[in-house]
Coordinates of C-alpha atoms in Angstrom, one line a residue:
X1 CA 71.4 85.9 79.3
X2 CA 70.1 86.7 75.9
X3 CA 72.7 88.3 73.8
X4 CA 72.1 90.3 70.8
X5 CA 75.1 92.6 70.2
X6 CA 78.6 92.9 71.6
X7 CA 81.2 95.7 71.6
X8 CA 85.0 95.5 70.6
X9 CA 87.5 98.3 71.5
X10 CA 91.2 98.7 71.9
X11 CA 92.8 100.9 74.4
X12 CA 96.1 101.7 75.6
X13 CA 99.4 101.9 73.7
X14 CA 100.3 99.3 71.3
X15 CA 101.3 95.5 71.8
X16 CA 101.7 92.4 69.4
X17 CA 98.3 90.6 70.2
X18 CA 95.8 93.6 69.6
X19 CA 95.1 92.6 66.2
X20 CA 95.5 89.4 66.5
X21 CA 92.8 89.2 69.8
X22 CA 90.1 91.0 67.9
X23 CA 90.4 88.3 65.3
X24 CA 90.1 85.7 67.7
X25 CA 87.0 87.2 68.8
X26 CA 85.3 87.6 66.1
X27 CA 86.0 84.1 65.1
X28 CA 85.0 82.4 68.3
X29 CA 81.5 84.5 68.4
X30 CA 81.5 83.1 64.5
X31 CA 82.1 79.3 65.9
X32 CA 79.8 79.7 68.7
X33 CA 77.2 82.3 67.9
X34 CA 77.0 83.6 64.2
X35 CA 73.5 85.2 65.1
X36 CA 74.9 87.9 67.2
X37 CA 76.4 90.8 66.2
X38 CA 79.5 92.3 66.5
X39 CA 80.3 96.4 67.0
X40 CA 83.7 97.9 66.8
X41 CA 84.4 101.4 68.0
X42 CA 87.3 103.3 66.5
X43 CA 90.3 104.4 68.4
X44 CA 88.7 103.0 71.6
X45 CA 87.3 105.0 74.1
X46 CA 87.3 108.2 72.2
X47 CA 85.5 106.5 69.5
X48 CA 82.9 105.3 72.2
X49 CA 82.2 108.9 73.6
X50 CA 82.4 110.0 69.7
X51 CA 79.8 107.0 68.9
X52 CA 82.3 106.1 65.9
X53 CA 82.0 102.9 65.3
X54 CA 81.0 100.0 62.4
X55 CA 79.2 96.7 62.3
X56 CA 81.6 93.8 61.3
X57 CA 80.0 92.8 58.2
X58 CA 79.9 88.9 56.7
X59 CA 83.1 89.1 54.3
X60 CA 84.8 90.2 58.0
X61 CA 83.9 88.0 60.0
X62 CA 85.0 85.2 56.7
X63 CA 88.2 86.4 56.7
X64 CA 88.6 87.0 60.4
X65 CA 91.6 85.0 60.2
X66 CA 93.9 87.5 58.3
X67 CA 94.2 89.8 61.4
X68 CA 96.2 87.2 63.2
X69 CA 98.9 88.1 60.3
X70 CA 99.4 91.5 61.2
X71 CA 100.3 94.0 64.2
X72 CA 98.7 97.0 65.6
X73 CA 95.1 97.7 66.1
X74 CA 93.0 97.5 62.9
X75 CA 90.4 99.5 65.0
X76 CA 92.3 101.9 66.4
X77 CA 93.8 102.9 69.9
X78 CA 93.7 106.1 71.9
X79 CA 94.8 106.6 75.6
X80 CA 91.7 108.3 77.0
X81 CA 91.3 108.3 80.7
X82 CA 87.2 108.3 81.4
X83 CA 87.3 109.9 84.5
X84 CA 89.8 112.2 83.7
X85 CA 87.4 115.2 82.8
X86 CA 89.6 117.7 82.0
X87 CA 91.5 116.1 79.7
X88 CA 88.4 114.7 77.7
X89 CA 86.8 118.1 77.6
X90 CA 90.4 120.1 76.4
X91 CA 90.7 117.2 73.4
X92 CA 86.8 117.2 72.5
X93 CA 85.8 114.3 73.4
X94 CA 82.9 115.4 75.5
X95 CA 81.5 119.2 76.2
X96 CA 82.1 121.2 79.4
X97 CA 80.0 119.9 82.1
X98 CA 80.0 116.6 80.7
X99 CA 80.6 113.4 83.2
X100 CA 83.2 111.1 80.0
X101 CA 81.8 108.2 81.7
X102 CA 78.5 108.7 82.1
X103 CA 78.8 109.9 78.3
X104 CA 80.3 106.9 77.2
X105 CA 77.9 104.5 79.0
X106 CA 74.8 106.1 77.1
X107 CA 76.1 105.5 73.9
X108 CA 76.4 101.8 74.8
X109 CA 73.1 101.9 76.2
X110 CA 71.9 103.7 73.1
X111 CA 74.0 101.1 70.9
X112 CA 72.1 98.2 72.3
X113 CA 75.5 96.7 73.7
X114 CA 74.5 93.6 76.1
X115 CA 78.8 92.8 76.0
X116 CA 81.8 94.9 75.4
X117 CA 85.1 93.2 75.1
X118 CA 87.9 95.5 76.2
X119 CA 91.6 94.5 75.0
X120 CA 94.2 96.9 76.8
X121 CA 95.6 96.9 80.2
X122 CA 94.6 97.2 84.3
X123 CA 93.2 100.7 83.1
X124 CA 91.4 99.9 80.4
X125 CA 89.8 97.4 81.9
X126 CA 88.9 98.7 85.5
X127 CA 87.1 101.4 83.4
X128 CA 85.2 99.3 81.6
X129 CA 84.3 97.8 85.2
X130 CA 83.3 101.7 86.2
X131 CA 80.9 101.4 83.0
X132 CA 78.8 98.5 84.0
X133 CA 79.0 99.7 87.2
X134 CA 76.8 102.8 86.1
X135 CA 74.8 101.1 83.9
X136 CA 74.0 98.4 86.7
X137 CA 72.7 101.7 88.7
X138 CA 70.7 102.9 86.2
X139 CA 69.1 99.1 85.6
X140 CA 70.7 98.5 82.1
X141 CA 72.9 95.2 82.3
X142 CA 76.3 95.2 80.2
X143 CA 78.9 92.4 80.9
X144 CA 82.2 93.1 80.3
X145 CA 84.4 91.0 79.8
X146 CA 88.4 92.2 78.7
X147 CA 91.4 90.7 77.3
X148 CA 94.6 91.3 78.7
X149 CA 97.0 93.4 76.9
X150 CA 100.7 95.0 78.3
X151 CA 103.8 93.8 76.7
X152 CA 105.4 94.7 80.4
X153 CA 103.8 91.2 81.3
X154 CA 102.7 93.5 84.9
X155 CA 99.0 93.0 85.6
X156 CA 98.4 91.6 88.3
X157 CA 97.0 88.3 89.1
X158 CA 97.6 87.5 85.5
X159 CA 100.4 85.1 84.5
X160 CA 101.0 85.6 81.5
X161 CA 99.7 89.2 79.4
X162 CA 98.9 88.9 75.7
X163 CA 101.8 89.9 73.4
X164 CA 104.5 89.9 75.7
X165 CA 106.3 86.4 74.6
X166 CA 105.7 88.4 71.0
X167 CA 107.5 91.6 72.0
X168 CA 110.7 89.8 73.5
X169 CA 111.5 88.0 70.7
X170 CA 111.0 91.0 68.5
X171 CA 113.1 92.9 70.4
X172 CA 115.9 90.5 70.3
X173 CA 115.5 90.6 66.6
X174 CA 116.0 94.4 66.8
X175 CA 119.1 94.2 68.9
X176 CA 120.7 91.9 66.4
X177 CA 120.9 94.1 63.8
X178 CA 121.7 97.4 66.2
X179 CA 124.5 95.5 68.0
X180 CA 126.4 95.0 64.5
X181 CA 127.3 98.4 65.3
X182 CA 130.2 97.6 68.0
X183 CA 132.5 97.8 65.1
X184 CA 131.8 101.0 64.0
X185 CA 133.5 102.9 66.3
X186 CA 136.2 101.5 68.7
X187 CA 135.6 101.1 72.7
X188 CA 131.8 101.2 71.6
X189 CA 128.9 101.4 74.0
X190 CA 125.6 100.1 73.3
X191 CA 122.8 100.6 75.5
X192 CA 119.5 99.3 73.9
X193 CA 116.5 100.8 76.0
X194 CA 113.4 98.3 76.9
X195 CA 109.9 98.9 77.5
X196 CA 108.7 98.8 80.9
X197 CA 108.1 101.5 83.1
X198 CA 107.6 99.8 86.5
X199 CA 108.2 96.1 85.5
X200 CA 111.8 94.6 84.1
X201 CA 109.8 91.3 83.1
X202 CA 110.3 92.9 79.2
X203 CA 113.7 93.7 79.4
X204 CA 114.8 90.5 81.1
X205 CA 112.8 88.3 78.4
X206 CA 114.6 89.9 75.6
X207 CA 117.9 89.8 77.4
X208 CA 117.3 85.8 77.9
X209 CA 115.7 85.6 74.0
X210 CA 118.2 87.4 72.2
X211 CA 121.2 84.8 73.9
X212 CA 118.9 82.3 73.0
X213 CA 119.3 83.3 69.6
X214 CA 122.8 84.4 69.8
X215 CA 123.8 80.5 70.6
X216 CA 121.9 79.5 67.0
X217 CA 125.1 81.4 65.2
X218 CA 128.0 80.6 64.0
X219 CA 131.6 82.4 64.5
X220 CA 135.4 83.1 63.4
X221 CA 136.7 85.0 65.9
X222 CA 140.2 84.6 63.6
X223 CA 137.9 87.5 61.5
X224 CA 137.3 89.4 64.6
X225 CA 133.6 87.8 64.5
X226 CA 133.4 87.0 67.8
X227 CA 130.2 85.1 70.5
X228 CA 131.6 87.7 73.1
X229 CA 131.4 91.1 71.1
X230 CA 127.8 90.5 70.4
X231 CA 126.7 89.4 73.7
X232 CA 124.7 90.9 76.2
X233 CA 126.8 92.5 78.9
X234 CA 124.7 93.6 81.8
X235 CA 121.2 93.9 82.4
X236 CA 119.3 96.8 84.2
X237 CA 115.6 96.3 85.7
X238 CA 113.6 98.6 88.2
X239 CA 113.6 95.6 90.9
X240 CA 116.9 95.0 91.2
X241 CA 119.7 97.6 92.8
X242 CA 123.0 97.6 91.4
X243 CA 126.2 99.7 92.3
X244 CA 126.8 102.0 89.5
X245 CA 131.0 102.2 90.4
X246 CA 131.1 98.2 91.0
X247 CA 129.1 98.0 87.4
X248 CA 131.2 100.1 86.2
X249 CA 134.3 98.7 86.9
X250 CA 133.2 95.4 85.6
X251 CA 132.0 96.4 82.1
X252 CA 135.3 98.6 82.0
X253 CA 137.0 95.2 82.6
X254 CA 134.5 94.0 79.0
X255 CA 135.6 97.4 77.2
X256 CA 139.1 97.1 77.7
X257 CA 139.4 93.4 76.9
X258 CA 137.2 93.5 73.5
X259 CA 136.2 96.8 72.8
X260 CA 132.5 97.3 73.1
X261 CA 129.9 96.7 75.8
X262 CA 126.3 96.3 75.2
X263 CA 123.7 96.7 78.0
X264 CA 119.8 95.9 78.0
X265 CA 117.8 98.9 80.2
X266 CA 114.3 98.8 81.2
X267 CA 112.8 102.3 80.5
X268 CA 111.4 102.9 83.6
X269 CA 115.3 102.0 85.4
X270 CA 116.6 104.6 87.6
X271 CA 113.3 106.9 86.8
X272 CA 113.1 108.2 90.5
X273 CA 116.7 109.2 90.2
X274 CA 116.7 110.5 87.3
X275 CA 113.4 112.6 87.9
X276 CA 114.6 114.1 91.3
X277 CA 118.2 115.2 89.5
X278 CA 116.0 117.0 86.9
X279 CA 114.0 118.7 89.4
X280 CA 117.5 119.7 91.2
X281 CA 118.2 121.4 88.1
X282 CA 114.7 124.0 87.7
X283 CA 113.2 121.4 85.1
X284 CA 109.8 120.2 84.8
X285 CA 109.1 117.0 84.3
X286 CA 106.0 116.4 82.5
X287 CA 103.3 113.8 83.0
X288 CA 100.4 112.2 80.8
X289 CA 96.5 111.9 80.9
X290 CA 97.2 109.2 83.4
X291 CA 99.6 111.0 85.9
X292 CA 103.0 108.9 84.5
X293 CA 106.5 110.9 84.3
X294 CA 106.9 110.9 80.3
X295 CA 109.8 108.7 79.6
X296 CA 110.8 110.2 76.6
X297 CA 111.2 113.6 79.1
X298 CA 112.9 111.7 81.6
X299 CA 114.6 109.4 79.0
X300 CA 116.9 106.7 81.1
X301 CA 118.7 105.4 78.5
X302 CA 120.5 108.7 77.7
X303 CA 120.9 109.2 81.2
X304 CA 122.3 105.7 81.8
X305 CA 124.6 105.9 78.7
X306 CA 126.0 108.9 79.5
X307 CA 127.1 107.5 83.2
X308 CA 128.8 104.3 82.2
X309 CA 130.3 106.0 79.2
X310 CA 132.1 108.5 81.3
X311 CA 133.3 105.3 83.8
X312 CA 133.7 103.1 81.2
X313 CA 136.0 105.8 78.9
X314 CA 133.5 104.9 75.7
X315 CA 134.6 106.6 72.6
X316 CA 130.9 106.7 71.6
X317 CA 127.7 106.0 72.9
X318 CA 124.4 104.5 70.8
X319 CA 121.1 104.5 72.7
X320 CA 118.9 102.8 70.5
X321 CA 114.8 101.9 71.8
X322 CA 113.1 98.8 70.4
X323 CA 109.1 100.0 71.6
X324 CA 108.0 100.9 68.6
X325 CA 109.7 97.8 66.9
X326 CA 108.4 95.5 69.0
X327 CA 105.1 96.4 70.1
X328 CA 103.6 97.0 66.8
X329 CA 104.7 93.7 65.5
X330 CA 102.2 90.7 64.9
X331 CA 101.8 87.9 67.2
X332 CA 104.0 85.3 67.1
X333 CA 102.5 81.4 67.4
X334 CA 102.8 81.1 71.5
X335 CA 101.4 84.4 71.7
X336 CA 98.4 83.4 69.0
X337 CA 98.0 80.1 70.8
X338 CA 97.2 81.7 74.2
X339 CA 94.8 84.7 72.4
X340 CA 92.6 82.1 70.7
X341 CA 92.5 79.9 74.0
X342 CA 91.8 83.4 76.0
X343 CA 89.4 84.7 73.7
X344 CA 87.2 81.4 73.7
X345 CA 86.7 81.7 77.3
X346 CA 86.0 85.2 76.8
X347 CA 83.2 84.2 74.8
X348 CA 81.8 81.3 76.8
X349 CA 81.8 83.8 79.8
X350 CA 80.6 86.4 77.7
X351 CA 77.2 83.9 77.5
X352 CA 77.2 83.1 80.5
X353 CA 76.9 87.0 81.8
X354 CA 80.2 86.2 83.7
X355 CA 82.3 89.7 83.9
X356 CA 85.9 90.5 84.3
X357 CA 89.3 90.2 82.7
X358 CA 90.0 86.8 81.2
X359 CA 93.6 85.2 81.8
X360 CA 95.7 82.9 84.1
X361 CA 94.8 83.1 87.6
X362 CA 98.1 82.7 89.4
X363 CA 96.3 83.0 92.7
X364 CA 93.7 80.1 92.1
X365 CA 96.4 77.9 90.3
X366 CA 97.2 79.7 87.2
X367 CA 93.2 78.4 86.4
X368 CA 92.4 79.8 82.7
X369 CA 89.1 82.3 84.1
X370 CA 87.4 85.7 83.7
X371 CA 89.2 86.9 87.0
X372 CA 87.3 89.7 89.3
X373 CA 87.9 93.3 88.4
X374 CA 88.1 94.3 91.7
X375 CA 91.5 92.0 91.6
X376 CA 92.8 93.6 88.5
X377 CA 95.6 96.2 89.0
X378 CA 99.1 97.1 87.3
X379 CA 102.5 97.3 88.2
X380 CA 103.1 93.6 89.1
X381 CA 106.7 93.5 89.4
X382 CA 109.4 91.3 87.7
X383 CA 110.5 88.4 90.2
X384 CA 114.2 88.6 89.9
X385 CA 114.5 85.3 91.8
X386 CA 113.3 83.1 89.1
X387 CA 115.8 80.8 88.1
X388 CA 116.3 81.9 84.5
X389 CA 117.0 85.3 85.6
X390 CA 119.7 84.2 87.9
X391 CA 121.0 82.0 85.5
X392 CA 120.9 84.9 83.0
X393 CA 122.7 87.0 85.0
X394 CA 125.2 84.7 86.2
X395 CA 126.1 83.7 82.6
X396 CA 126.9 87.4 82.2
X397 CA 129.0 87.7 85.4
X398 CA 126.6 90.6 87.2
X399 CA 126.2 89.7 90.7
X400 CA 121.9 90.1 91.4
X401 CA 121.3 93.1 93.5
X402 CA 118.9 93.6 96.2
X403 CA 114.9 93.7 94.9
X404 CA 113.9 97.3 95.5
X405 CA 110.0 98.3 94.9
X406 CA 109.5 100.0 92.1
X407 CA 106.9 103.1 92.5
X408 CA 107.0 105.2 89.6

């Protein structure tokens, strides 16, 4: 396949690997084929139905290499669902009457793009599938070939998602300054609230990180510096049941013996729950472009805090979120190691006109491949039966509940 140009966009919310990955794109098509060029579009697929987009120039693609020293998305994300065609027309993306993805796959066909990369998550890149897919029908060839991108770690077959060894270390770091507040107040509860709507994988990382970490320090608990006041306390995921009163009763045991608790919660814990005693009460719960409860309406970690602190008699309650923190940060050196190594095959399948999402295939022995889109989908739960979970979780005391599938 004779490749003159190829497309880079960014989709999705944030993670640490989306600057990072466009780096190690651009520097692999550099290694392997400076003659080709390389198109970014802005804010991704609204700056592909907008046509806004740039050439990566020579001084760029020189100093490629400085992206891997920084977070977010250089380019620009947007949450735009193609075949959502209300939404695109209400935001002015495309006119009334207007098919988004038929919109979007002219401009690539009017761009002259024989590749597009896509670096986001299981919709991102199943639309980008939809896009060749048309322009296949209407005999214009376009490989595409995407990057996987979800700090939840949940696509499915994929072992391991880009950014997500990234965004449980940062979020460790966050909890270490936030849990300096358990002597602030006396009988203090900390609940610091996790990323991951359907999948605890997040949560459970930066649970098992930030103890990692914790074990590095030094104490005097003659000072009232103590191992046991800054530990983790219990951990809440969407898989796993748990009795609330039993819970209870075992962090009120914590509280009463050194005066704080501190709890990890995946956002997406207890959403079901939560949503239904919302609806109970008139409210309307709203959703986004891509039919999701919005978890800042629904917010869990309020709701959570406010049960255990009425069980656990908390004289105050600090609900602190590390998203933001952690998903803008920049790729640390596992998660650049496995970008570079993904975004070589990329290219090399890229060449070779092979399509699809490029990861490890944990269904053909974790094999490093451009894996089918028609395989690709989201919401890959945590397995709360790996050993370091239960070892985590037995370290804490908190007996593992049943796993329960998570819908939401």
């Amino acid at each position: 396949m004779s490749i003159k140009r190829v497309g880079i966009l960014t989709a999705g919310g944030l993670a640490p690997c989306l600057s990072s990955a466009i780096g190690a794109l651009i520097e692999a098509y550099t290694e392997q084929a400076p003659e080709i060029e390389i198109v970014c579009y802005r804010s991704g697929y609204k700056g592909l139905l907008l046509g806004d987009s740039f050439v990566v120039d020579d001084h760029s693609r020189k100093n490629a290499a400085i992206l891997h020293q920084h977070g977010g998305s250089p380019i620009g994300n947007s949450r735009v669902k193609l075949t959502n065609v209300a939404d695109c027309v209400k935001r002015g993306l495309v006119s009334e009457g207007q098919d988004p993805l038929q919109v979007a796959a002219e401009r690539l066909q009017s761009d002259e793009v024989d590749v597009l990369h896509t670096i986001g998550g299981d919709d991102t890149n199943t639309t980008a599938a939809d896009l060749a897919a048309y322009l296949a029908k209407h005999e214009y060839q376009l490989t595409v070939v995407g990057l996987p991108k979800t700090i939840d770690n949940d696509v499915i077959p994929i072992k391991q998602s880009l950014g997500a060894w990234t965004a449980a270390e940062e979020g460790a770091k966050f909890f270490e300054n936030v849990v300096g507040e358990h002597n602030a107040n006396p009988r203090m509860l900390i609940v610091h609230e996790v990323m991951g709507r359907n999948c605890g994988w997040l949560t459970a990382a930066t649970a098992a990180k930030y103890r990692e970490r914790l074990q590095t320090l030094n104490f005097l608990p003659e000072m009232g510096l103590s191992q046991e006041r800054r530990d983790v306390h219990g951990v809440f995921v969407p898989e796993m049941s748990f009795d609330l009163e039993e819970e209870a009763k075992r962090l009120r045991a914590i509280m009463d013996e050194i005066d704080c608790v501190n709890i990890f919660i995946s956002e997406g814990a207890g959403v079901d729950t939560i949503v239904k005693e919302m609806e109970s009460r008139g409210e309307s719960v709203p959703k986004d472009a891509f039919g999701h409860y919005k978890l800042d309406a629904v917010n869990p970690g309020k709701w959570f805090g406010k049960q255990f602190a009425d069980m656990l008699g908390a004289e105050k309650t600090l609900v602190q979120k590390s998203g933001y923190f952690s998903r803008a940060a920049a790729a640390n050196a596992d998660d650049i190691a496995l970008i570079g190594r993904c975004a070589k095959k990329a290219v090399e399948c890229a060449m070779r006109g092979i399509g699809g999402v490029v990861g490890e295939d944990e269904d053909q022995n974790n094999e490093l491949r451009a894996i089918e889109f028609e395989r690709i989908a989201g919401g890959k739960p945590f397995d709360i039966n790996v050993d370091w979970f239960g070892d985590l979780l037995s370290q804490m005391g908190q007996p593992k509940g049943e796993v329960l599938e998570t819908s939401h």
